[in-house]
Amino acid sequence: MSSIPVLEIFGPTIQGEGMVIGQKTMFVRTAGCDYRCAWCDSAFTWDGSAKEQIRQMSAEEIWQELKELGGDNFSHVTLSGGNPALLKSLGVLVSLLQQNGIRTAIETQGSRWQDWLLAVDEVTFSPKPPSSGMTTDFLALDYILEKMKHKDISLKVVVFDEQDFAYAKQVHERYPDVPFFLQVGNEDVHTTDDDVLLSRLLSRYEWLIERAVQCKEMNDAKVLPQLHALVWGNKRGV
Amino acid sequence: MSSIPVLEIFGPTIQGEGMVIGQKTMFVRTAGCDYRCAWCDSAFTWDGSAKEQIRQMSAEEIWQELKELGGDNFSHVTLSGGNPALLKSLGVLVSLLQQNGIRTAIETQGSRWQDWLLAVDEVTFSPKPPSSGMTTDFLALDYILEKMKHKDISLKVVVFDEQDFAYAKQVHERYPDVPFFLQVGNEDVHTTDDDVLLSRLLSRYEWLIERAVQCKEMNDAKVLPQLHALVWGNKRGV
Ligand code: SF4
Ligand code: SF4
């Protein structure tokens, strides 16, 4: 069966990060991840805590729900996870959205290939730095980025500390032709104190800017925060 | 003489807004504007208050100062104002930067044409909404956008209120093929109370997102704050 395990469908809202930051979009968040990042802000997609909320949906059902929620107020859908690139069955949804004139974007760590990635309009690969506790399979990433060579893609590395920054440099140097984004890490993915979170995120953002500014290997990088975290804190579904 | 009236040269820092948001860049801010926007955040470029600080510089002198300030840590320069498109003499600087492998970006309201705009890598046109007190010469803007048709350009409209939002819609509909950005207006360009400013900017940003999300004509828009104002408040030179 080609059903898709869905955890959240929400929007319209804006994309808060990366290559299409600010873009008005709907989100479809799928369940399941092959990673277990220490600071994962979507751990509920893989740690079992939201297991009851997972719905097995067909592409057509997802499309109907997107239309119910968004009405005429969207033309862009972001596929998020977990790692949506685990799901062969997502290809049907990507085609269906395309047939209906909807642009698509996706974020994946770049650990798994799916042929339907070629059909997604904007693909962000976000390999995970050392602080995540994960190890990047660079041969897999090489293979995937080679396949996506002429597509609209970007690399995005979340940075928490100096080691992560060194890793980001390594990634950027390995793929110099891929547009590169540095993103501030969120160390408090569970706090509900929005003011504390905000001032912390902004001071970490300032640190990351400072760090990038002093580093000639980052001359062509873009340094961004997560806008949704600045505006809505750690709230889900916005 | 082809000298350029310069008010500020600073960086490297990041571009806080618009089509290359997050990009590491140096800034060159020129003096003089043909507009007098009510809420101008760079009024010192035209209101006489910083007259003593204006330096008449050659392109070569500006390039030297950029290198002194930025060393090896930049490959991108943003030309800002005032309205830099008033200055025929800026063309020499654009060429000089290009010859040195530096990418350039500019922001102008789109009231005046210069041939050298064709040589700038990323051009943001920011026509001013009603709250500015200015009136857009749409025939001039038509002419300029037609000339820039195959270049990497965008439109950006600052929005303070409903009337501005209606104006933004009108601009976006007039030029549907030009990537379109909505930007939160900063109503407190003089305050030094960064906390008040921050919470106000974020709540206005939330309002603008809400407004755009409910408007089908804005399906393809990007909605952005000014990152530098969130991080550094109204401070100059960052
Ligand atoms: S790859 Fe993404 S979704 Fe998976 S554990 Fe890491 S941060 Fe979470
Ligand atoms: S066009 Fe720009 S620089 Fe000129 S007055 Fe308006 S906001 Fe200020």
Short mmCIF file of C-alpha atoms and ligand atoms in Angstrom, two decimals:
data_model
loop_
_atom_site.label_atom_id
_atom_site.label_comp_id
_atom_site.label_asym_id
_atom_site.label_seq_id
_atom_site.Cartn_x
_atom_site.Cartn_y
_atom_site.Cartn_z
CA MET A 1 0.00 0.00 0.00
CA SER A 2 1.20 3.47 -0.71
CA SER A 3 -0.05 5.15 2.43
CA ILE A 4 1.86 7.97 4.12
CA PRO A 5 2.31 8.19 7.92
CA VAL A 6 1.29 11.77 8.74
CA LEU A 7 1.73 13.52 12.06
CA GLU A 8 0.70 17.08 11.28
CA ILE A 9 -0.93 19.00 8.49
CA PHE A 10 -1.08 22.73 9.17
CA GLY A 11 -1.00 26.19 7.68
CA PRO A 12 -1.08 28.40 5.83
CA THR A 13 1.82 29.93 7.70
CA ILE A 14 5.32 30.97 6.67
CA GLN A 15 8.46 28.93 6.23
CA GLY A 16 10.64 30.14 9.09
CA GLU A 17 14.05 28.99 7.87
CA GLY A 18 16.40 28.17 5.04
CA MET A 19 16.35 28.83 1.31
CA VAL A 20 12.71 29.92 1.07
CA ILE A 21 12.57 31.74 4.39
CA GLY A 22 9.43 33.84 4.67
CA GLN A 23 7.55 31.90 1.96
CA LYS A 24 3.85 31.40 2.59
CA THR A 25 3.32 27.65 2.77
CA MET A 26 1.35 24.72 4.16
CA PHE A 27 3.19 22.00 6.08
CA VAL A 28 2.84 18.22 5.94
CA ARG A 29 4.90 16.55 8.66
CA THR A 30 5.56 12.86 8.25
CA ALA A 31 6.45 10.37 10.99
CA GLY A 32 9.72 8.47 11.24
CA CYS A 33 13.40 9.29 11.16
CA ASP A 34 16.58 7.28 10.63
CA TYR A 35 18.42 9.71 12.95
CA ARG A 36 18.11 10.45 16.67
CA CYS A 37 19.55 13.94 17.01
CA ALA A 38 20.27 14.99 20.59
CA TRP A 39 18.49 18.32 20.14
CA CYS A 40 15.79 17.23 17.68
CA ASP A 41 12.93 19.74 17.77
CA SER A 42 10.58 17.17 16.21
CA ALA A 43 11.44 14.16 18.37
CA PHE A 44 7.73 13.37 18.61
CA THR A 45 7.96 12.22 14.98
CA TRP A 46 10.16 9.26 15.98
CA ASP A 47 10.34 8.79 19.77
CA GLY A 48 6.95 7.13 20.13
CA SER A 49 5.47 9.96 22.19
CA ALA A 50 2.97 10.88 19.45
CA LYS A 51 2.41 7.39 18.11
CA GLU A 52 -1.35 7.61 18.63
CA GLN A 53 -1.52 10.72 16.45
CA ILE A 54 0.03 9.15 13.37
CA ARG A 55 -2.51 8.79 10.57
CA GLN A 56 -1.92 6.55 7.57
CA MET A 57 -3.19 8.68 4.73
CA SER A 58 -3.28 8.45 0.96
CA ALA A 59 -1.90 11.30 -1.14
CA GLU A 60 -5.48 12.15 -2.15
CA GLU A 61 -6.61 12.37 1.50
CA ILE A 62 -3.69 14.66 2.35
CA TRP A 63 -4.53 16.88 -0.62
CA GLN A 64 -8.18 17.08 0.50
CA GLU A 65 -7.14 18.05 4.02
CA LEU A 66 -4.72 20.67 2.72
CA LYS A 67 -7.56 22.21 0.72
CA GLU A 68 -9.96 22.11 3.68
CA LEU A 69 -7.43 23.86 5.89
CA GLY A 70 -5.94 26.28 3.40
CA GLY A 71 -8.80 26.97 1.00
CA ASP A 72 -7.55 29.24 -1.77
CA ASN A 73 -4.89 30.70 0.47
CA PHE A 74 -1.89 28.64 -0.55
CA SER A 75 0.15 27.63 -3.57
CA HIS A 76 3.14 26.09 -1.78
CA VAL A 77 3.50 22.99 0.41
CA THR A 78 6.50 22.04 2.55
CA LEU A 79 7.18 18.38 3.32
CA SER A 80 8.84 17.99 6.67
CA GLY A 81 9.57 15.31 9.24
CA GLY A 82 11.21 13.34 10.68
CA ASN A 83 12.94 12.42 7.49
CA PRO A 84 10.36 12.51 4.69
CA ALA A 85 12.92 11.00 2.31
CA LEU A 86 12.40 7.65 4.03
CA LEU A 87 9.00 7.40 2.34
CA LYS A 88 8.87 6.09 -1.19
CA SER A 89 5.11 6.72 -1.08
CA LEU A 90 5.54 10.50 -0.83
CA GLY A 91 6.26 10.57 -4.57
CA VAL A 92 2.55 10.22 -5.28
CA LEU A 93 1.79 13.29 -3.15
CA VAL A 94 4.52 15.34 -4.84
CA SER A 95 3.03 14.51 -8.28
CA LEU A 96 -0.50 15.22 -7.12
CA LEU A 97 0.47 18.60 -5.73
CA GLN A 98 2.32 19.44 -8.91
CA GLN A 99 -0.69 18.50 -11.05
CA ASN A 100 -2.68 20.96 -8.99
CA GLY A 101 -0.22 23.78 -9.56
CA ILE A 102 1.25 23.65 -6.07
CA ARG A 103 4.97 24.27 -5.58
CA THR A 104 6.71 21.94 -3.15
CA ALA A 105 9.68 22.15 -0.82
CA ILE A 106 11.28 19.57 1.41
CA GLU A 107 13.89 19.29 4.13
CA THR A 108 15.88 16.12 4.68
CA GLN A 109 19.27 15.37 6.20
CA GLY A 110 20.42 13.76 2.97
CA SER A 111 20.89 10.23 4.26
CA ARG A 112 18.46 8.52 1.83
CA TRP A 113 17.67 8.86 -1.84
CA GLN A 114 14.24 8.86 -3.44
CA ASP A 115 13.67 9.43 -7.16
CA TRP A 116 10.80 11.79 -6.40
CA LEU A 117 13.27 14.28 -4.87
CA LEU A 118 13.96 15.31 -8.47
CA ALA A 119 10.36 16.51 -8.76
CA VAL A 120 10.41 18.72 -5.65
CA ASP A 121 10.89 22.41 -6.44
CA GLU A 122 13.11 23.42 -3.51
CA VAL A 123 15.18 20.85 -1.65
CA THR A 124 17.10 21.61 1.52
CA PHE A 125 19.71 19.11 2.64
CA SER A 126 20.58 19.53 6.30
CA PRO A 127 23.42 17.20 7.31
CA LYS A 128 23.74 17.10 11.10
CA PRO A 129 26.76 18.48 12.99
CA PRO A 130 28.65 16.70 15.80
CA SER A 131 26.45 18.13 18.58
CA SER A 132 23.58 16.06 17.21
CA GLY A 133 25.43 12.87 18.13
CA MET A 134 24.97 11.63 14.55
CA THR A 135 27.64 10.81 11.98
CA THR A 136 27.25 12.00 8.41
CA ASP A 137 27.62 9.39 5.67
CA PHE A 138 29.39 11.67 3.23
CA LEU A 139 29.44 9.07 0.47
CA ALA A 140 25.65 8.89 0.59
CA LEU A 141 25.46 12.70 0.60
CA ASP A 142 27.91 12.89 -2.34
CA TYR A 143 25.72 10.52 -4.29
CA ILE A 144 22.53 12.43 -3.53
CA LEU A 145 23.94 15.88 -4.25
CA GLU A 146 25.42 14.63 -7.52
CA LYS A 147 21.96 13.42 -8.57
CA MET A 148 20.44 16.80 -7.64
CA LYS A 149 23.16 18.78 -9.41
CA HIS A 150 21.01 20.89 -11.69
CA LYS A 151 18.08 21.34 -9.32
CA ASP A 152 17.18 24.18 -6.95
CA ILE A 153 18.83 22.91 -3.77
CA SER A 154 20.66 24.21 -0.74
CA LEU A 155 22.67 22.95 2.19
CA LYS A 156 21.81 24.04 5.71
CA VAL A 157 23.84 23.29 8.81
CA VAL A 158 22.57 23.98 12.30
CA VAL A 159 25.35 25.29 14.53
CA PHE A 160 25.45 25.10 18.31
CA ASP A 161 29.19 25.41 19.02
CA GLU A 162 32.71 25.64 17.61
CA GLN A 163 32.85 21.98 16.64
CA ASP A 164 29.63 22.35 14.69
CA PHE A 165 31.02 25.43 13.00
CA ALA A 166 34.10 23.50 11.90
CA TYR A 167 31.81 20.79 10.53
CA ALA A 168 29.77 23.42 8.67
CA LYS A 169 32.96 24.70 7.06
CA GLN A 170 33.85 21.20 5.98
CA VAL A 171 30.42 20.66 4.39
CA HIS A 172 30.52 24.03 2.60
CA GLU A 173 34.00 23.31 1.25
CA ARG A 174 33.03 19.83 0.06
CA TYR A 175 30.10 21.22 -1.97
CA PRO A 176 31.23 24.75 -2.87
CA ASP A 177 28.64 25.20 -5.62
CA VAL A 178 25.61 24.50 -3.45
CA PRO A 179 24.03 27.58 -1.80
CA PHE A 180 24.94 27.35 1.87
CA PHE A 181 22.99 28.35 4.99
CA LEU A 182 24.14 28.52 8.59
CA GLN A 183 21.30 28.22 11.10
CA VAL A 184 21.28 28.99 14.81
CA GLY A 185 20.66 25.97 16.99
CA ASN A 186 17.80 26.02 19.48
CA GLU A 187 19.07 24.62 22.79
CA ASP A 188 15.75 24.91 24.59
CA VAL A 189 13.34 22.97 22.41
CA HIS A 190 11.13 22.19 25.40
CA THR A 191 10.88 25.51 27.22
CA THR A 192 7.57 27.35 27.19
CA ASP A 193 9.16 30.57 28.48
CA ASP A 194 9.09 32.47 25.20
CA ASP A 195 10.96 35.54 26.49
CA VAL A 196 13.91 33.55 27.76
CA LEU A 197 13.94 31.53 24.54
CA LEU A 198 13.81 34.67 22.39
CA SER A 199 16.67 36.45 24.10
CA ARG A 200 18.74 33.29 24.05
CA LEU A 201 18.08 32.61 20.36
CA LEU A 202 18.94 36.18 19.43
CA SER A 203 22.18 36.15 21.39
CA ARG A 204 23.16 32.84 19.83
CA TYR A 205 22.29 34.30 16.42
CA GLU A 206 24.53 37.26 17.12
CA TRP A 207 27.32 34.87 18.08
CA LEU A 208 26.89 32.89 14.85
CA ILE A 209 26.92 36.05 12.73
CA GLU A 210 30.09 37.17 14.50
CA ARG A 211 31.68 33.79 13.93
CA ALA A 212 30.73 33.68 10.22
CA VAL A 213 31.80 37.25 9.65
CA GLN A 214 35.33 36.49 10.86
CA CYS A 215 35.69 33.40 8.69
CA LYS A 216 36.69 33.86 5.06
CA GLU A 217 35.46 30.39 4.13
CA MET A 218 31.96 31.65 4.97
CA ASN A 219 32.07 34.70 2.69
CA ASP A 220 29.31 33.35 0.56
CA ALA A 221 27.16 31.87 3.33
CA LYS A 222 23.78 33.07 4.53
CA VAL A 223 23.31 33.17 8.30
CA LEU A 224 19.74 32.81 9.50
CA PRO A 225 17.67 32.26 12.63
CA GLN A 226 14.43 30.26 12.77
CA LEU A 227 11.79 32.96 12.39
CA HIS A 228 8.97 30.77 13.68
CA ALA A 229 10.86 30.19 16.95
CA LEU A 230 11.36 33.95 17.35
CA VAL A 231 7.67 34.64 16.78
CA TRP A 232 5.96 31.61 18.31
CA GLY A 233 8.56 29.97 20.57
CA ASN A 234 8.41 26.18 20.63
CA LYS A 235 4.69 25.95 19.87
CA ARG A 236 3.73 23.18 17.45
CA GLY A 237 1.50 23.60 14.42
CA VAL A 238 2.29 27.21 13.53
CA MET B 1 34.12 64.62 -11.42
CA SER B 2 32.89 61.14 -10.70
CA SER B 3 33.04 61.26 -6.92
CA ILE B 4 30.54 59.46 -4.74
CA PRO B 5 28.98 61.02 -1.60
CA VAL B 6 29.47 58.36 1.07
CA LEU B 7 27.97 58.37 4.54
CA GLU B 8 28.92 54.97 5.89
CA ILE B 9 31.13 52.06 4.95
CA PHE B 10 30.80 49.14 7.33
CA GLY B 11 30.89 45.40 7.73
CA PRO B 12 31.33 42.58 7.25
CA THR B 13 27.91 41.92 8.69
CA ILE B 14 24.81 40.25 7.34
CA GLN B 15 22.08 41.59 5.09
CA GLY B 16 19.08 41.73 7.41
CA GLU B 17 16.28 41.90 4.87
CA GLY B 18 14.90 41.08 1.45
CA MET B 19 15.97 38.75 -1.32
CA VAL B 20 19.44 37.95 0.04
CA ILE B 21 18.48 37.94 3.71
CA GLY B 22 21.24 36.47 5.86
CA GLN B 23 23.95 37.01 3.22
CA LYS B 24 27.34 38.04 4.57
CA THR B 25 28.08 41.44 3.11
CA MET B 26 29.79 44.84 3.42
CA PHE B 27 27.67 47.99 3.19
CA VAL B 28 28.33 51.26 1.37
CA ARG B 29 25.70 53.86 2.24
CA THR B 30 25.46 56.85 -0.05
CA ALA B 31 23.99 60.27 0.79
CA GLY B 32 20.97 61.80 -0.84
CA CYS B 33 17.41 60.77 -1.59
CA ASP B 34 14.67 62.03 -3.90
CA TYR B 35 12.07 60.87 -1.35
CA ARG B 36 11.24 62.02 2.19
CA CYS B 37 9.50 59.02 3.72
CA ALA B 38 7.70 59.75 6.98
CA TRP B 39 9.28 56.78 8.70
CA CYS B 40 12.66 56.73 6.91
CA ASP B 41 15.17 54.80 9.01
CA SER B 42 18.05 56.46 7.16
CA ALA B 43 16.83 60.07 7.28
CA PHE B 44 20.36 61.16 8.17
CA THR B 45 21.27 60.43 4.55
CA TRP B 46 19.13 63.34 3.34
CA ASP B 47 17.88 65.55 6.22
CA GLY B 48 21.15 67.42 6.71
CA SER B 49 21.75 66.02 10.20
CA ALA B 50 24.85 64.08 9.07
CA LYS B 51 26.04 66.57 6.46
CA GLU B 52 29.46 66.90 8.08
CA GLN B 53 30.01 63.15 7.80
CA ILE B 54 29.54 62.95 4.04
CA ARG B 55 32.79 62.13 2.27
CA GLN B 56 33.26 62.63 -1.46
CA MET B 57 35.14 59.50 -2.43
CA SER B 58 36.33 57.90 -5.65
CA ALA B 59 35.41 54.31 -6.43
CA GLU B 60 39.04 53.35 -5.83
CA GLU B 61 39.04 54.99 -2.37
CA ILE B 62 35.85 53.17 -1.41
CA TRP B 63 37.34 49.87 -2.58
CA GLN B 64 40.48 50.52 -0.51
CA GLU B 65 38.40 51.26 2.58
CA LEU B 66 36.28 48.14 2.06
CA LYS B 67 39.45 46.06 1.93
CA GLU B 68 40.90 47.74 5.03
CA LEU B 69 37.72 47.06 6.97
CA GLY B 70 36.82 43.64 5.64
CA GLY B 71 40.21 42.12 4.80
CA ASP B 72 39.64 38.71 3.23
CA ASN B 73 36.34 38.29 5.01
CA PHE B 74 33.94 39.40 2.30
CA SER B 75 32.94 38.69 -1.28
CA HIS B 76 29.68 40.67 -1.38
CA VAL B 77 28.93 44.40 -1.15
CA THR B 78 25.52 46.03 -0.68
CA LEU B 79 24.92 49.54 -1.98
CA SER B 80 22.41 51.36 0.13
CA GLY B 81 21.15 54.88 0.78
CA GLY B 82 19.35 57.17 0.58
CA ASN B 83 18.67 56.32 -3.02
CA PRO B 84 21.93 55.09 -4.56
CA ALA B 85 20.28 55.09 -7.99
CA LEU B 86 20.53 58.89 -8.01
CA LEU B 87 24.27 58.56 -8.55
CA LYS B 88 25.53 58.03 -12.07
CA SER B 89 29.03 57.82 -10.59
CA LEU B 90 28.28 54.60 -8.71
CA GLY B 91 28.66 52.69 -11.98
CA VAL B 92 32.43 52.94 -11.68
CA LEU B 93 32.32 51.33 -8.23
CA VAL B 94 30.05 48.53 -9.44
CA SER B 95 32.52 47.72 -12.25
CA LEU B 96 35.50 47.93 -9.95
CA LEU B 97 33.92 45.54 -7.45
CA GLN B 98 33.01 43.17 -10.23
CA GLN B 99 36.55 43.18 -11.59
CA ASN B 100 37.69 42.15 -8.13
CA GLY B 101 35.30 39.24 -7.97
CA ILE B 102 32.90 40.91 -5.55
CA ARG B 103 29.16 40.32 -5.93
CA THR B 104 26.97 43.38 -5.54
CA ALA B 105 23.46 44.08 -4.34
CA ILE B 106 21.47 47.30 -4.18
CA GLU B 107 18.22 48.63 -2.81
CA THR B 108 16.39 51.52 -4.44
CA GLN B 109 12.78 52.66 -4.51
CA GLY B 110 12.74 52.43 -8.30
CA SER B 111 12.18 56.10 -9.05
CA ARG B 112 15.31 56.63 -11.17
CA TRP B 113 17.09 54.63 -13.82
CA GLN B 114 20.85 54.13 -14.16
CA ASP B 115 22.42 51.91 -16.82
CA TRP B 116 24.78 50.42 -14.24
CA LEU B 117 21.78 48.77 -12.50
CA LEU B 118 22.08 46.11 -15.19
CA ALA B 119 25.51 45.19 -13.83
CA VAL B 120 24.40 44.74 -10.20
CA ASP B 121 23.90 41.09 -9.23
CA GLU B 122 20.86 41.43 -6.97
CA VAL B 123 18.55 44.42 -7.25
CA THR B 124 15.73 45.10 -4.80
CA PHE B 125 13.11 47.63 -5.81
CA SER B 126 11.19 48.94 -2.82
CA PRO B 127 8.36 51.23 -3.90
CA LYS B 128 6.97 53.12 -0.92
CA PRO B 129 3.44 52.57 0.43
CA PRO B 130 0.96 55.33 1.40
CA SER B 131 2.15 55.56 5.02
CA SER B 132 5.44 56.94 3.72
CA GLY B 133 3.64 60.04 2.44
CA MET B 134 5.21 59.45 -0.99
CA THR B 135 3.46 58.76 -4.31
CA THR B 136 4.78 56.03 -6.59
CA ASP B 137 5.42 57.00 -10.20
CA PHE B 138 4.25 53.70 -11.65
CA LEU B 139 5.19 54.65 -15.19
CA ALA B 140 8.79 55.15 -14.09
CA LEU B 141 8.69 51.84 -12.22
CA ASP B 142 7.17 50.07 -15.27
CA TYR B 143 10.01 51.40 -17.40
CA ILE B 144 12.69 50.34 -14.94
CA LEU B 145 11.30 46.85 -14.28
CA GLU B 146 10.93 46.28 -18.02
CA LYS B 147 14.62 47.10 -18.48
CA MET B 148 15.55 44.70 -15.66
CA LYS B 149 13.32 41.92 -16.96
CA HIS B 150 15.87 39.13 -17.23
CA LYS B 151 17.94 40.09 -14.21
CA ASP B 152 17.92 38.81 -10.63
CA ILE B 153 15.53 41.32 -9.08
CA SER B 154 12.79 41.49 -6.47
CA LEU B 155 10.12 43.84 -5.22
CA LYS B 156 9.85 44.63 -1.53
CA VAL B 157 7.08 46.60 0.11
CA VAL B 158 7.23 47.76 3.71
CA VAL B 159 3.84 47.46 5.38
CA PHE B 160 2.66 49.42 8.41
CA ASP B 161 -1.12 49.20 8.05
CA GLU B 162 -4.09 48.05 5.99
CA GLN B 163 -3.69 50.78 3.41
CA ASP B 164 -0.07 49.78 2.89
CA PHE B 165 -1.14 46.17 2.54
CA ALA B 166 -3.62 47.11 -0.18
CA TYR B 167 -0.84 49.00 -1.95
CA ALA B 168 1.46 45.97 -1.66
CA LYS B 169 -1.22 43.83 -3.30
CA GLN B 170 -1.51 46.32 -6.12
CA VAL B 171 2.26 46.29 -6.71
CA HIS B 172 2.44 42.49 -6.62
CA GLU B 173 -0.45 42.21 -9.09
CA ARG B 174 1.07 44.76 -11.45
CA TYR B 175 4.35 42.80 -11.64
CA PRO B 176 3.28 39.18 -11.03
CA ASP B 177 6.52 37.68 -12.35
CA VAL B 178 8.83 39.57 -10.01
CA PRO B 179 9.63 37.77 -6.71
CA PHE B 180 7.73 39.66 -4.05
CA PHE B 181 8.62 40.41 -0.41
CA LEU B 182 6.47 41.89 2.33
CA GLN B 183 8.47 43.56 5.09
CA VAL B 184 7.37 44.64 8.55
CA GLY B 185 7.55 48.39 9.09
CA ASN B 186 9.57 49.74 12.02
CA GLU B 187 7.50 52.44 13.73
CA ASP B 188 10.11 53.29 16.33
CA VAL B 189 13.19 54.14 14.29
CA HIS B 190 14.50 56.40 17.05
CA THR B 191 13.96 54.37 20.20
CA THR B 192 16.99 53.00 22.02
CA ASP B 193 14.87 50.67 24.16
CA ASP B 194 15.74 47.45 22.35
CA ASP B 195 13.36 45.24 24.34
CA VAL B 196 10.31 47.36 23.60
CA LEU B 197 11.36 47.62 19.95
CA LEU B 198 11.87 43.86 19.70
CA SER B 199 8.52 42.88 21.13
CA ARG B 200 6.79 45.47 19.00
CA LEU B 201 8.54 44.36 15.80
CA LEU B 202 7.72 40.72 16.48
CA SER B 203 4.07 41.43 17.15
CA ARG B 204 3.83 43.53 13.99
CA TYR B 205 5.53 40.70 12.12
CA GLU B 206 2.97 38.25 13.46
CA TRP B 207 0.21 40.61 12.31
CA LEU B 208 1.71 40.84 8.81
CA ILE B 209 2.05 37.05 8.54
CA GLU B 210 -1.57 36.68 9.64
CA ARG B 211 -2.67 39.25 7.08
CA ALA B 212 -0.69 37.65 4.23
CA VAL B 213 -1.81 34.16 5.15
CA GLN B 214 -5.47 35.15 4.77
CA CYS B 215 -4.96 36.79 1.40
CA LYS B 216 -4.90 34.60 -1.68
CA GLU B 217 -3.20 37.29 -3.75
CA MET B 218 -0.20 36.83 -1.45
CA ASN B 219 0.12 33.07 -1.92
CA ASP B 220 3.48 33.45 -3.54
CA ALA B 221 4.85 36.22 -1.32
CA LYS B 222 7.64 36.01 1.21
CA VAL B 223 6.99 37.74 4.54
CA LEU B 224 10.09 38.89 6.39
CA PRO B 225 11.19 41.02 9.32
CA GLN B 226 14.40 43.09 9.42
CA LEU B 227 16.81 40.75 11.17
CA HIS B 228 19.31 43.48 12.01
CA ALA B 229 16.59 45.40 13.90
CA LEU B 230 15.72 42.26 15.88
CA VAL B 231 19.36 41.67 16.79
CA TRP B 232 20.78 45.18 17.11
CA GLY B 233 17.78 47.48 17.47
CA ASN B 234 18.18 50.86 15.77
CA LYS B 235 21.96 50.96 16.11
CA ARG B 236 23.80 52.31 13.06
CA GLY B 237 26.76 50.64 11.38
CA VAL B 238 25.98 47.01 12.13
S1 SF4 C 1 17.28 14.31 11.31
FE1 SF4 C 1 15.82 15.92 11.86
S2 SF4 C 1 13.92 14.87 12.47
FE2 SF4 C 1 15.59 13.32 12.44
S3 SF4 C 1 16.30 13.27 14.58
FE3 SF4 C 1 17.60 14.75 13.48
S4 SF4 C 1 16.63 16.76 13.80
FE4 SF4 C 1 15.12 15.17 14.34
S1 SF4 C 2 13.29 56.16 -0.18
FE1 SF4 C 2 14.39 55.10 1.47
S2 SF4 C 2 16.10 56.48 2.02
FE2 SF4 C 2 14.64 57.69 0.77
S3 SF4 C 2 13.35 58.70 2.32
FE3 SF4 C 2 12.31 56.77 1.73
S4 SF4 C 2 13.01 55.24 3.23
FE4 SF4 C 2 14.40 57.02 3.35
#
